[in-house]
PDB file of C-alpha atoms in Angstrom:
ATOM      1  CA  UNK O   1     -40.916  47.918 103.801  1.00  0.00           C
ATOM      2  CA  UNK O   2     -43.651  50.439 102.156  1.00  0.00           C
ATOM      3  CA  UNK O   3     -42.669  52.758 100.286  1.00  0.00           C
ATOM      4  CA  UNK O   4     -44.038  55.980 100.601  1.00  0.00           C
ATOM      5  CA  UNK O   5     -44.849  56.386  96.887  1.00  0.00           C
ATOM      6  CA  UNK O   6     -47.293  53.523  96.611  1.00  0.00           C
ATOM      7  CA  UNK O   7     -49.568  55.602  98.933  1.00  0.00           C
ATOM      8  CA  UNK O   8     -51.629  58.182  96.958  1.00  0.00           C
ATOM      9  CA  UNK O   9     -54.797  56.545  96.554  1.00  0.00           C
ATOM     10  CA  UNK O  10     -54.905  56.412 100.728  1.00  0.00           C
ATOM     11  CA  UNK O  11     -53.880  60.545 100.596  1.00  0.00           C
ATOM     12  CA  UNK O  12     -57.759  61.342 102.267  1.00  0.00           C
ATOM     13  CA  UNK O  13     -57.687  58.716 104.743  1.00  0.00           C
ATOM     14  CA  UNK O  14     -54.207  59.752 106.319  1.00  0.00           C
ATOM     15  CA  UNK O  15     -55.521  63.507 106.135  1.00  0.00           C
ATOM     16  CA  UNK O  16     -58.552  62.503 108.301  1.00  0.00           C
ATOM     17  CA  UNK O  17     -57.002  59.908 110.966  1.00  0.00           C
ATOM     18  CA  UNK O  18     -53.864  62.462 110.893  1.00  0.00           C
ATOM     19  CA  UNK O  19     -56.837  65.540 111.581  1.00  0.00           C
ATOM     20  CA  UNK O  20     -57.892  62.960 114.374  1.00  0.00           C
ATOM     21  CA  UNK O  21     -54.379  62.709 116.429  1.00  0.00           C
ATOM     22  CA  UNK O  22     -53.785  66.472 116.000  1.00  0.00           C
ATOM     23  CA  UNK O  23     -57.145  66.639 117.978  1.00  0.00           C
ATOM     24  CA  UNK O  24     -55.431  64.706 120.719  1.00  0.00           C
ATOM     25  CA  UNK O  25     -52.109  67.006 120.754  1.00  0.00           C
ATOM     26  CA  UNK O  26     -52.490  68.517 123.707  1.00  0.00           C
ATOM     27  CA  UNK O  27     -53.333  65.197 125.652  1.00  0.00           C
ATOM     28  CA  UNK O  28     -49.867  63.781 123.953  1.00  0.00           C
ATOM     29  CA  UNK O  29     -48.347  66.273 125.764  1.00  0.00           C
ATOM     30  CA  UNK O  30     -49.164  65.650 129.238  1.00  0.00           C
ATOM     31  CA  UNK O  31     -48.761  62.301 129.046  1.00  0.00           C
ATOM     32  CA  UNK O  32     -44.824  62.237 129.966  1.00  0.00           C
ATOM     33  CA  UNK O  33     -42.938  65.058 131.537  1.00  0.00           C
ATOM     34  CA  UNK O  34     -39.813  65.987 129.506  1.00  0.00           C
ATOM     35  CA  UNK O  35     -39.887  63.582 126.820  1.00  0.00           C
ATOM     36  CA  UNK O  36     -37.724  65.746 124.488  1.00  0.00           C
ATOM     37  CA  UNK O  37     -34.695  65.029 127.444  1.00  0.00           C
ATOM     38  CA  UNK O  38     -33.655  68.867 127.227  1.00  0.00           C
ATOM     39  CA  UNK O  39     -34.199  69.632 131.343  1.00  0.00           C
ATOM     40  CA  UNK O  40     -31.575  67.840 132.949  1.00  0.00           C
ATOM     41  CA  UNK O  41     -30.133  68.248 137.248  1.00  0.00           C
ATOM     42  CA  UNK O  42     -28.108  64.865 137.132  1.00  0.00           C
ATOM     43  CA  UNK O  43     -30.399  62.815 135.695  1.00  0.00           C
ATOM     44  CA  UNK O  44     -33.049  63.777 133.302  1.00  0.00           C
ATOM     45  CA  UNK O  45     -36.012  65.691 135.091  1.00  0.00           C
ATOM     46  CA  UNK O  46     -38.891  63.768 135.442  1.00  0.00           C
ATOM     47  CA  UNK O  47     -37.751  60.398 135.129  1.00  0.00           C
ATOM     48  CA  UNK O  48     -37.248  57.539 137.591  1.00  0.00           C
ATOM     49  CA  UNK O  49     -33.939  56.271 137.356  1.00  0.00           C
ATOM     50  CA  UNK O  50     -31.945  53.708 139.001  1.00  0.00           C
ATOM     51  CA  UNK O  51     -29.295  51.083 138.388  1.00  0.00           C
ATOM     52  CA  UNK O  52     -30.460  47.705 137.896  1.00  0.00           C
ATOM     53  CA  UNK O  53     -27.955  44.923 138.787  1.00  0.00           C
ATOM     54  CA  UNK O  54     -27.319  42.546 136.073  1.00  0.00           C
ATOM     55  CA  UNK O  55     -24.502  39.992 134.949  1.00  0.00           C
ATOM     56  CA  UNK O  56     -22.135  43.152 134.287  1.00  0.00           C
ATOM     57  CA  UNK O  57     -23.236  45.794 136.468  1.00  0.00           C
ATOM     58  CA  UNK O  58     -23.616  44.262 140.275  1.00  0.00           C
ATOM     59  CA  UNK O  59     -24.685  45.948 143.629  1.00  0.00           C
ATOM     60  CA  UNK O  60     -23.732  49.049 145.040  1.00  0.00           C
ATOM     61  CA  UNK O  61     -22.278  49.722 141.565  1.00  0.00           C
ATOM     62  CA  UNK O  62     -23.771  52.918 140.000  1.00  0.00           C
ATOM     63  CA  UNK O  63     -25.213  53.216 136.239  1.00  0.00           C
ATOM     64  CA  UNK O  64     -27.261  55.922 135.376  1.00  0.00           C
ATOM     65  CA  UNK O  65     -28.372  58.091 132.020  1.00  0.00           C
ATOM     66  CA  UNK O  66     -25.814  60.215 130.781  1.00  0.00           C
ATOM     67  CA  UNK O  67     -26.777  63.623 129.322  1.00  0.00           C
ATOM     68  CA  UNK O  68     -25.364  63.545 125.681  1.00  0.00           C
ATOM     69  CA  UNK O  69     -26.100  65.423 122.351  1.00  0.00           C
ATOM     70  CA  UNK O  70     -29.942  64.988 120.920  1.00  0.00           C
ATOM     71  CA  UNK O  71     -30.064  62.411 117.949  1.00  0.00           C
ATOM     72  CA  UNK O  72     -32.084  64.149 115.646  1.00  0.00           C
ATOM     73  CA  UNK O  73     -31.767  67.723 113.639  1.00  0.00           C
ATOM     74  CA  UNK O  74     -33.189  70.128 116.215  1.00  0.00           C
ATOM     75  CA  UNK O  75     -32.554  67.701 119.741  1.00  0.00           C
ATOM     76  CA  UNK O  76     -29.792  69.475 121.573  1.00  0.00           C
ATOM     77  CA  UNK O  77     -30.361  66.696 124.374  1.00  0.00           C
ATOM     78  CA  UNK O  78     -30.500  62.866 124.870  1.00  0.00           C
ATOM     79  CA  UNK O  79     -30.018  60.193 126.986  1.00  0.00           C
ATOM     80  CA  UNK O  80     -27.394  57.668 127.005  1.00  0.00           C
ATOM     81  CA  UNK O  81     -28.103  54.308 128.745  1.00  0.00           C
ATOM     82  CA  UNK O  82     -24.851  53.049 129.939  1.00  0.00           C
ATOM     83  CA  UNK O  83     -25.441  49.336 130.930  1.00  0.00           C
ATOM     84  CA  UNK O  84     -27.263  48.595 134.259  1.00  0.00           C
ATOM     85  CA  UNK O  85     -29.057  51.680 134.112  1.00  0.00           C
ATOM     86  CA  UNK O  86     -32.694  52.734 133.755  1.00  0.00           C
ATOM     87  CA  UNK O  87     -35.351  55.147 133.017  1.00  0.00           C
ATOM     88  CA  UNK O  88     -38.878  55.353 133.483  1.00  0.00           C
ATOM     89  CA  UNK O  89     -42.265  57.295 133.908  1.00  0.00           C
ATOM     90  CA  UNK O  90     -45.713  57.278 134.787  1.00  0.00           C
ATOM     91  CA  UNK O  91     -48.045  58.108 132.346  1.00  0.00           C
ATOM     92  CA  UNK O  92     -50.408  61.444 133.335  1.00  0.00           C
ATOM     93  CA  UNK O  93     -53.075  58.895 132.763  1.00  0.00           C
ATOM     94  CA  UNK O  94     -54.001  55.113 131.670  1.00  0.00           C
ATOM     95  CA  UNK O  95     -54.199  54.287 128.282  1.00  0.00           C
ATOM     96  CA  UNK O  96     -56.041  51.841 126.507  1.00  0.00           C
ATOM     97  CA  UNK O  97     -55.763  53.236 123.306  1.00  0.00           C
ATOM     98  CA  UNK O  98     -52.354  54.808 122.725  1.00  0.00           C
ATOM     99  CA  UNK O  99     -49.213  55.591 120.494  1.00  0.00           C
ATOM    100  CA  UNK O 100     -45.576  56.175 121.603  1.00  0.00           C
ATOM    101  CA  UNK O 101     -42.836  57.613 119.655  1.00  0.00           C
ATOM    102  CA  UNK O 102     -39.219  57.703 120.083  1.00  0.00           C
ATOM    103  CA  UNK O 103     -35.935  57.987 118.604  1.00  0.00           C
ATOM    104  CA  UNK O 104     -32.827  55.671 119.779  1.00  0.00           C
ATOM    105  CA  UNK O 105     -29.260  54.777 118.781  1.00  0.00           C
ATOM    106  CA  UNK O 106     -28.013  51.261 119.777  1.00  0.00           C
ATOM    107  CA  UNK O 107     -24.344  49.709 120.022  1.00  0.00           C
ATOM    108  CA  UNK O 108     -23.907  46.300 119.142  1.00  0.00           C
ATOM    109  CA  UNK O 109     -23.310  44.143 121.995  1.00  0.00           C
ATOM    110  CA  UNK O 110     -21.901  41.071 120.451  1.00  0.00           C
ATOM    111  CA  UNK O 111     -23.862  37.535 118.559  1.00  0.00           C
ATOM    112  CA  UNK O 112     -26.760  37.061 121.139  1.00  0.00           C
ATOM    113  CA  UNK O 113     -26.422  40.209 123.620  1.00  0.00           C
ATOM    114  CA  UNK O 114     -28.808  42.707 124.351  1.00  0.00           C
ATOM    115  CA  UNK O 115     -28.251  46.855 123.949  1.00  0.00           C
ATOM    116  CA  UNK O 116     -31.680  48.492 123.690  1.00  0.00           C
ATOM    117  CA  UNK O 117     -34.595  47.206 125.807  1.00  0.00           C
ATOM    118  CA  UNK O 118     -38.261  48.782 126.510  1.00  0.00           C
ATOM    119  CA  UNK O 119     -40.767  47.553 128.604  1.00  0.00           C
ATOM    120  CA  UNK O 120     -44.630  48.853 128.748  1.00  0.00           C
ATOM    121  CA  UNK O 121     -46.775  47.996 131.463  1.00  0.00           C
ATOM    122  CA  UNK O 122     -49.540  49.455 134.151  1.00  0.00           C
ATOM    123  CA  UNK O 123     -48.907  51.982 135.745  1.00  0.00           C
ATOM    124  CA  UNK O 124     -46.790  52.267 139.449  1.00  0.00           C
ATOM    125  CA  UNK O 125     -44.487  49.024 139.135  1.00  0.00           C
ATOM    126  CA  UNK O 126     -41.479  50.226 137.624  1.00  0.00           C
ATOM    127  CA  UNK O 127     -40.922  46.804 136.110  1.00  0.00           C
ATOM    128  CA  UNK O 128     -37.226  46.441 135.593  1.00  0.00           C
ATOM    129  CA  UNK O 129     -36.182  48.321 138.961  1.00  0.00           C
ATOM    130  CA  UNK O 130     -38.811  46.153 141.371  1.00  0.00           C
ATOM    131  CA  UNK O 131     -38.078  42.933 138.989  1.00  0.00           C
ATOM    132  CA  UNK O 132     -41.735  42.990 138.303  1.00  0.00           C
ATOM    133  CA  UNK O 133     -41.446  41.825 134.804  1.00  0.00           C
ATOM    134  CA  UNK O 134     -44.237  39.579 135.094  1.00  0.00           C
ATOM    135  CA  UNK O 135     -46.336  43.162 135.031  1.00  0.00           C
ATOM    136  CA  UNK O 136     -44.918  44.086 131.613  1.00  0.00           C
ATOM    137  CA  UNK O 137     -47.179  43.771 128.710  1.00  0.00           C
ATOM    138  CA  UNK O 138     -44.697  44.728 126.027  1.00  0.00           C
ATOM    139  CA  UNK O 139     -41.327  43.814 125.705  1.00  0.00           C
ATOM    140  CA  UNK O 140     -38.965  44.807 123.337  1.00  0.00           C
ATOM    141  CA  UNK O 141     -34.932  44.533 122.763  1.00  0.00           C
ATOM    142  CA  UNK O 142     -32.272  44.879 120.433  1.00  0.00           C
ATOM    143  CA  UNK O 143     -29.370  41.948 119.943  1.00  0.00           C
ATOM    144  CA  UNK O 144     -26.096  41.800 118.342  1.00  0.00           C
ATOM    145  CA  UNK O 145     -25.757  39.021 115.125  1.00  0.00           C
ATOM    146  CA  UNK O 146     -23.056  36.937 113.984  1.00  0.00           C
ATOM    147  CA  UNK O 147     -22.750  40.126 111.359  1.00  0.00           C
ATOM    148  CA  UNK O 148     -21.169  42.783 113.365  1.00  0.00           C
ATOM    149  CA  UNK O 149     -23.136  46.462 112.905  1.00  0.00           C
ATOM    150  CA  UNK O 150     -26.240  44.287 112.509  1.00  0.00           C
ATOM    151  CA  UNK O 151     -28.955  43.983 114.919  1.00  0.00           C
ATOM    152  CA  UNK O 152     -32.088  42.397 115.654  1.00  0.00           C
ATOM    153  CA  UNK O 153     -35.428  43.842 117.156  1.00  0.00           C
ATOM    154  CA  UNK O 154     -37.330  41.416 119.253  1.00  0.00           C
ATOM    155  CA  UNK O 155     -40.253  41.439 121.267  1.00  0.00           C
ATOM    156  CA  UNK O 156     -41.415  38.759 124.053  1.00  0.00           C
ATOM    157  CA  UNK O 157     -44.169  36.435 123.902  1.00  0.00           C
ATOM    158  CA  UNK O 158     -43.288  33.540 126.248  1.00  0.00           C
ATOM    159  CA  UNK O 159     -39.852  33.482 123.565  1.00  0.00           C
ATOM    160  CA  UNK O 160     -38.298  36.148 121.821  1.00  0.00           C
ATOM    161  CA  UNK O 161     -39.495  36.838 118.631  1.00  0.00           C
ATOM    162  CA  UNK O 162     -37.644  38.512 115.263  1.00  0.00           C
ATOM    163  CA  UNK O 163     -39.602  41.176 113.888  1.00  0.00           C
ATOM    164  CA  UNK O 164     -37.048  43.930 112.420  1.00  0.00           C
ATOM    165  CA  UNK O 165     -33.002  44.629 111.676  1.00  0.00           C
ATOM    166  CA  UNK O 166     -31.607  47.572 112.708  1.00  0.00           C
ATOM    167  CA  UNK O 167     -27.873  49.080 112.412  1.00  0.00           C
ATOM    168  CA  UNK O 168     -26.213  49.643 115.069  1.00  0.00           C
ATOM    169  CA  UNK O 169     -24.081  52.792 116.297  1.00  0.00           C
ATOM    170  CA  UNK O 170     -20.904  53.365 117.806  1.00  0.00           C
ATOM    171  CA  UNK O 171     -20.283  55.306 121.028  1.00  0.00           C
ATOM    172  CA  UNK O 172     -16.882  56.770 122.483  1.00  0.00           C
ATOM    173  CA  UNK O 173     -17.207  56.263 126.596  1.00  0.00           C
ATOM    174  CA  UNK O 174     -14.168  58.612 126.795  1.00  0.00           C
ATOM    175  CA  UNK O 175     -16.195  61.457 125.318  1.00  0.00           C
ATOM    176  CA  UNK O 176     -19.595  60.298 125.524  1.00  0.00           C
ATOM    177  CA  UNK O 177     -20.208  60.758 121.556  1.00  0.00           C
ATOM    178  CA  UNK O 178     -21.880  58.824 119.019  1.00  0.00           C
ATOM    179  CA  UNK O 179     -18.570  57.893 116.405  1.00  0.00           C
ATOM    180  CA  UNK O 180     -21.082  56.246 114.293  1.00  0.00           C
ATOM    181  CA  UNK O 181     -24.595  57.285 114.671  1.00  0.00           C
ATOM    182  CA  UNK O 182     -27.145  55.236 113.224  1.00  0.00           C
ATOM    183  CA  UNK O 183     -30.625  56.703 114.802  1.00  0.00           C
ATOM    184  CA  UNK O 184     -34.332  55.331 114.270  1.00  0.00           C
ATOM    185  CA  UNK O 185     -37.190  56.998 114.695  1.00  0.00           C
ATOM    186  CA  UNK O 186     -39.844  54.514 116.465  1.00  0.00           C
ATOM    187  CA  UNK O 187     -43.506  54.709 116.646  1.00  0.00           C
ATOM    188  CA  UNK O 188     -45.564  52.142 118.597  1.00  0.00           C
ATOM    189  CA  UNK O 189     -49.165  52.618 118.330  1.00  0.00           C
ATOM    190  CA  UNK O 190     -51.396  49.945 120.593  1.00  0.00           C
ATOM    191  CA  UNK O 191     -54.639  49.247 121.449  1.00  0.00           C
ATOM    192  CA  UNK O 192     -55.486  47.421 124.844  1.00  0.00           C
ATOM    193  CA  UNK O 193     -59.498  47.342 124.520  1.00  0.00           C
ATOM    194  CA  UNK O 194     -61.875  45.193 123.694  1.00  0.00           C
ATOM    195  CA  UNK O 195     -62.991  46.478 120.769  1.00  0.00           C
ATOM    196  CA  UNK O 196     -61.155  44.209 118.191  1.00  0.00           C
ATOM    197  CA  UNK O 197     -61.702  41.557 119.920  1.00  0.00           C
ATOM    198  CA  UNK O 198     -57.862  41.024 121.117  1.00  0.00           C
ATOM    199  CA  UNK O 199     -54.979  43.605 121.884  1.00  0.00           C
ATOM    200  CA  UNK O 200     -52.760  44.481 119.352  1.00  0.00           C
ATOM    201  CA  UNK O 201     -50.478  47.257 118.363  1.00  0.00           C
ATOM    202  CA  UNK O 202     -48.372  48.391 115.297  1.00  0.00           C
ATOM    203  CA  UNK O 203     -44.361  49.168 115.236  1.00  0.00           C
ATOM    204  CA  UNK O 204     -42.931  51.774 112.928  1.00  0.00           C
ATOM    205  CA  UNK O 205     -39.345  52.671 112.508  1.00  0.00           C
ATOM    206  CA  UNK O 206     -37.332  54.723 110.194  1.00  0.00           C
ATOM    207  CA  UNK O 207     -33.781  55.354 109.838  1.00  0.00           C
ATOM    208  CA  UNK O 208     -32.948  58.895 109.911  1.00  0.00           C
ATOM    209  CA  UNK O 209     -32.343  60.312 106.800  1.00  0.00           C
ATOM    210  CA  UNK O 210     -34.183  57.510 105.147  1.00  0.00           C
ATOM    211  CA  UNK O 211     -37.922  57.777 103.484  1.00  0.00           C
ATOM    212  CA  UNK O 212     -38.982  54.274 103.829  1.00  0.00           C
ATOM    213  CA  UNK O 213     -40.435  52.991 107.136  1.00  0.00           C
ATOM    214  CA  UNK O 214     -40.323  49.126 108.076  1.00  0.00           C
ATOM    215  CA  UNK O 215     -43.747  48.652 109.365  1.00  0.00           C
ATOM    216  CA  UNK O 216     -44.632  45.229 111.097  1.00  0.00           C
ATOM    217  CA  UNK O 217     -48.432  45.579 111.737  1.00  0.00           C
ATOM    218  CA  UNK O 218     -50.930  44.235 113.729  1.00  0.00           C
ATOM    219  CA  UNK O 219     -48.453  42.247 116.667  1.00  0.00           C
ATOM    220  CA  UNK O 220     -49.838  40.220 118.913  1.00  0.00           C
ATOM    221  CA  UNK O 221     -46.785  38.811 121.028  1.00  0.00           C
ATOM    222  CA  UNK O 222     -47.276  40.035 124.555  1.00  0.00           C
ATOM    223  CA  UNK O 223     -45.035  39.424 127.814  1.00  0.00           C
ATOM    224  CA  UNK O 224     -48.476  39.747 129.685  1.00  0.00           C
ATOM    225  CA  UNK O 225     -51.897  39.632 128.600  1.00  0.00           C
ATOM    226  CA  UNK O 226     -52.753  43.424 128.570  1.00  0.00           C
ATOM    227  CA  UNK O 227     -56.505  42.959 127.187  1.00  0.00           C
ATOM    228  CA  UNK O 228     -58.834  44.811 128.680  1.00  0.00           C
ATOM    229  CA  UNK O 229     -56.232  47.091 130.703  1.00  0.00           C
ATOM    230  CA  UNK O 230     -54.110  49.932 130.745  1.00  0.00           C
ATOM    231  CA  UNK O 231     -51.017  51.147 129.640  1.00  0.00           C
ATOM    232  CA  UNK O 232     -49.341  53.449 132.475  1.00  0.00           C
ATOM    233  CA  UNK O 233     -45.603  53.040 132.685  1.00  0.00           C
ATOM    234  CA  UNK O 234     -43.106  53.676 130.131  1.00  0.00           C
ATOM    235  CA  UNK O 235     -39.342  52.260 131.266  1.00  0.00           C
ATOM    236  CA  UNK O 236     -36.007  52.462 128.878  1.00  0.00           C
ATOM    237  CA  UNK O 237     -33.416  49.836 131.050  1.00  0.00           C
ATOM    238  CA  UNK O 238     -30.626  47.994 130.916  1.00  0.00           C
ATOM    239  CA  UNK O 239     -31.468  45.060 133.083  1.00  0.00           C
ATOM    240  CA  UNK O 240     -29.853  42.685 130.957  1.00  0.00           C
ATOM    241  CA  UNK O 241     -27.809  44.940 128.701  1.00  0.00           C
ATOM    242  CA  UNK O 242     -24.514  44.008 127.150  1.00  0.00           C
ATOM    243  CA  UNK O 243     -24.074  47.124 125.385  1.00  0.00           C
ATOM    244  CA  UNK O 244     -25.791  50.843 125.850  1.00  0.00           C
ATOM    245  CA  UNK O 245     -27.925  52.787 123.721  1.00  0.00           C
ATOM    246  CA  UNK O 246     -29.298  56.383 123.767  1.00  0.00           C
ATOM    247  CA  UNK O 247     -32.910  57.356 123.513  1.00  0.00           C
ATOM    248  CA  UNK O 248     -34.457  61.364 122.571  1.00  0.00           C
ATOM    249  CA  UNK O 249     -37.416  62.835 121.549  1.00  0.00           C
ATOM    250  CA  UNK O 250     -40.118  60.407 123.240  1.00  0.00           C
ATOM    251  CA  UNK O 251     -43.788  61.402 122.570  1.00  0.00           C
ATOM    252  CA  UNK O 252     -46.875  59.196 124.571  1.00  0.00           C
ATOM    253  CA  UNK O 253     -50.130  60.144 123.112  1.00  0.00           C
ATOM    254  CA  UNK O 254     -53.643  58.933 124.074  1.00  0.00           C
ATOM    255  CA  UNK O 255     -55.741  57.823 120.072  1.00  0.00           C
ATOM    256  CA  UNK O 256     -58.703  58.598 119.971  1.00  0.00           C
ATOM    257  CA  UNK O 257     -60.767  55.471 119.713  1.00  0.00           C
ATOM    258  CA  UNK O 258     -62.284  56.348 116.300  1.00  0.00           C
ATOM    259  CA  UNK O 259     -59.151  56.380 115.391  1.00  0.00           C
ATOM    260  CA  UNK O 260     -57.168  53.416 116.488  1.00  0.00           C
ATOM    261  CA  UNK O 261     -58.081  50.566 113.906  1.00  0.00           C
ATOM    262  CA  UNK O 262     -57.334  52.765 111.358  1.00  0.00           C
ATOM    263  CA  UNK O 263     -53.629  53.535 112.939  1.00  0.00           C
ATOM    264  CA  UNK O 264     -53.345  50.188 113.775  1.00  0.00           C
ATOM    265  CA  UNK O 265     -53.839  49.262 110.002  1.00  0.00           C
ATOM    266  CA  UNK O 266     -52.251  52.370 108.218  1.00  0.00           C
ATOM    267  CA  UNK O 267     -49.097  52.260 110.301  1.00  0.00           C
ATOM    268  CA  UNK O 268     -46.647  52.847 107.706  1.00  0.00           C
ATOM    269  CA  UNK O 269     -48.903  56.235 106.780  1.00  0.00           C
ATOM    270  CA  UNK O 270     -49.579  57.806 110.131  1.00  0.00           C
ATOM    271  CA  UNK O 271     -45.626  57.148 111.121  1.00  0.00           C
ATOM    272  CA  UNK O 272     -45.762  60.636 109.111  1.00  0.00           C
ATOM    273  CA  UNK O 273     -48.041  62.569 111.271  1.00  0.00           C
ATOM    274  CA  UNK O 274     -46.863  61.543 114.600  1.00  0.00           C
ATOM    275  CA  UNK O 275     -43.049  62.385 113.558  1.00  0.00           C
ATOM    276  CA  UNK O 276     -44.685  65.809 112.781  1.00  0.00           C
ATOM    277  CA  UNK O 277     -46.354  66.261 116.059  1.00  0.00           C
ATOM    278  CA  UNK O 278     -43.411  65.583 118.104  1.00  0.00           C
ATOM    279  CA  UNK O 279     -41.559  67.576 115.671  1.00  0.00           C
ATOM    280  CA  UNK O 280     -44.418  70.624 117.186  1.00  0.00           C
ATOM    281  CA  UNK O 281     -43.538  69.403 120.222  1.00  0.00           C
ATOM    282  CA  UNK O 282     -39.975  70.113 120.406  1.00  0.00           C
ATOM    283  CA  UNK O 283     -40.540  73.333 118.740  1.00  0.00           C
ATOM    284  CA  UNK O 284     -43.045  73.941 121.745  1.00  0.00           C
ATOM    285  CA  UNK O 285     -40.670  72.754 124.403  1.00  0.00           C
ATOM    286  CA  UNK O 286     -38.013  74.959 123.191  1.00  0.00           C
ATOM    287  CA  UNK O 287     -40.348  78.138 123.187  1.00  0.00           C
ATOM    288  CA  UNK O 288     -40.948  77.679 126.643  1.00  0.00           C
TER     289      UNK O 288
END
């Protein structure tokens, strides 16, 4: 936890790295197609989605995202995942250097069980939906604990590791609202180079309302080694979901490489300026 307070004497450093990403706005932009989740037919425009069979949800049985009220102050639109079902997109380009932002609302599935889960990989493969998991390079869910309303964030590295707690959210399937709405505002900023001699990348998350981030910086679990390549493919599923969860407001931005050891090691700092950009980003979206 950092709070925000403790920050002054780094005031000119988050000015100039947050001058930096501003530069990059209109590359952010392009990177995924309706990320804000307001231009729906049945599914949400732009996305791939499909069901994904799993333990609960089998074949021929059909699970997709659910249109449902945005998460945040200004979001008139999100995403519910319902289980078996999933999202994903290409990337307008391949990133080595790169941050992602999101906001999302998990239920608790029960001691052990998994409700959010995002994979990150190369572009094309559409991990989850082919079963090309061995592609992904990050992994990341959220499980239920022996204390119900608490949850766990874990990410893959050969085993799941805990790196955060969460609080879950309830959701009515009769009206498809949040009863309970506990959402986070994420922000995953990676770099896949060569540069720092090994790939690494920086998780964020805030609970709305709240003014202190958890920050875990500098992560090196990875599903797949991603050094030296690309990231391409953003995918929200439910593979092996117990429990859904909703997801709004998802910003990919390319960093700048002058930039990304800095955000890498001022996580907790930047968090700021890339909820403001996607903040412009919404307000963009709507304009249009």
């Amino acid at each position: 936890m950092i709070p925000l307070s403790r920050h002054r004497l780094l005031a000119s450093a988050l000015l100039l790295l947050g001058g930096t990403l501003l530069v990059g706005a209109s590359s952010a932009e392009a990177q995924v197609t309706n990320g804000t989740l307001e231009t729906w037919a049945t599914t949400p425009t732009g996305w791939t989605t499909a069901t994904v069979p799993n333990g609960t949800v089998g074949v021929g049985t059909t699970a997709t995202p659910i249109q449902i009220a945005g998460l945040t102050s200004g979001s008139t639109s999100a995403a519910y995942l319902p289980v078996g079902s999933a999202m994903s997109q290409d990337s307008s380009s391949s990133l080595t250097n790169f941050s992602l932002s999101f906001v999302v609302a998990a239920t608790d599935p029960g001691n052990g069980n998994r409700s959010f889960n995002l994979a990150l990989g190369p572009q094309d493969t559409n991990i989850s939906q082919s079963g090309s998991l061995s592609a992904t390079f990050i992994n990341l869910k959220v499980i239920g604990t022996s204390t119900p309303g608490t949850l766990q964030l874990q990410t893959y590295n050969g085993s799941w590791q805990t790196i955060g707690t969460l609080q879950s959210s309830t959701f009515n399937t009769g009206t498809n609202t949040f009863t309970t709405l506990n959402a986070y505002d994420f922000t995953i900023t990676g770099s896949f180079s060569n540069t720092y001699g090994a790939s690494r990348y920086t998780i964020s998350y805030l609970l709305e309302g709240s003014s202190t981030p958890t920050v875990i910086s500098n992560i090196s679990y990875f599903q797949g080694d991603p050094n030296g390549s690309a990231l391409g493919l953003v995918e929200f599923n439910g593979s092996s979901s117990q429990s859904g969860y909703a997801i709004d407001n998802i910003v990919l931005a390319a960093v700048p490489e002058p930039g990304t050891n800095l955000l890498l090691g001022l996580g907790g700092l930047l968090f700021l300026t890339v909820l403001g950009r996607r903040s412009l980003e919404r307000a963009r979206s709507i304009a249009a």
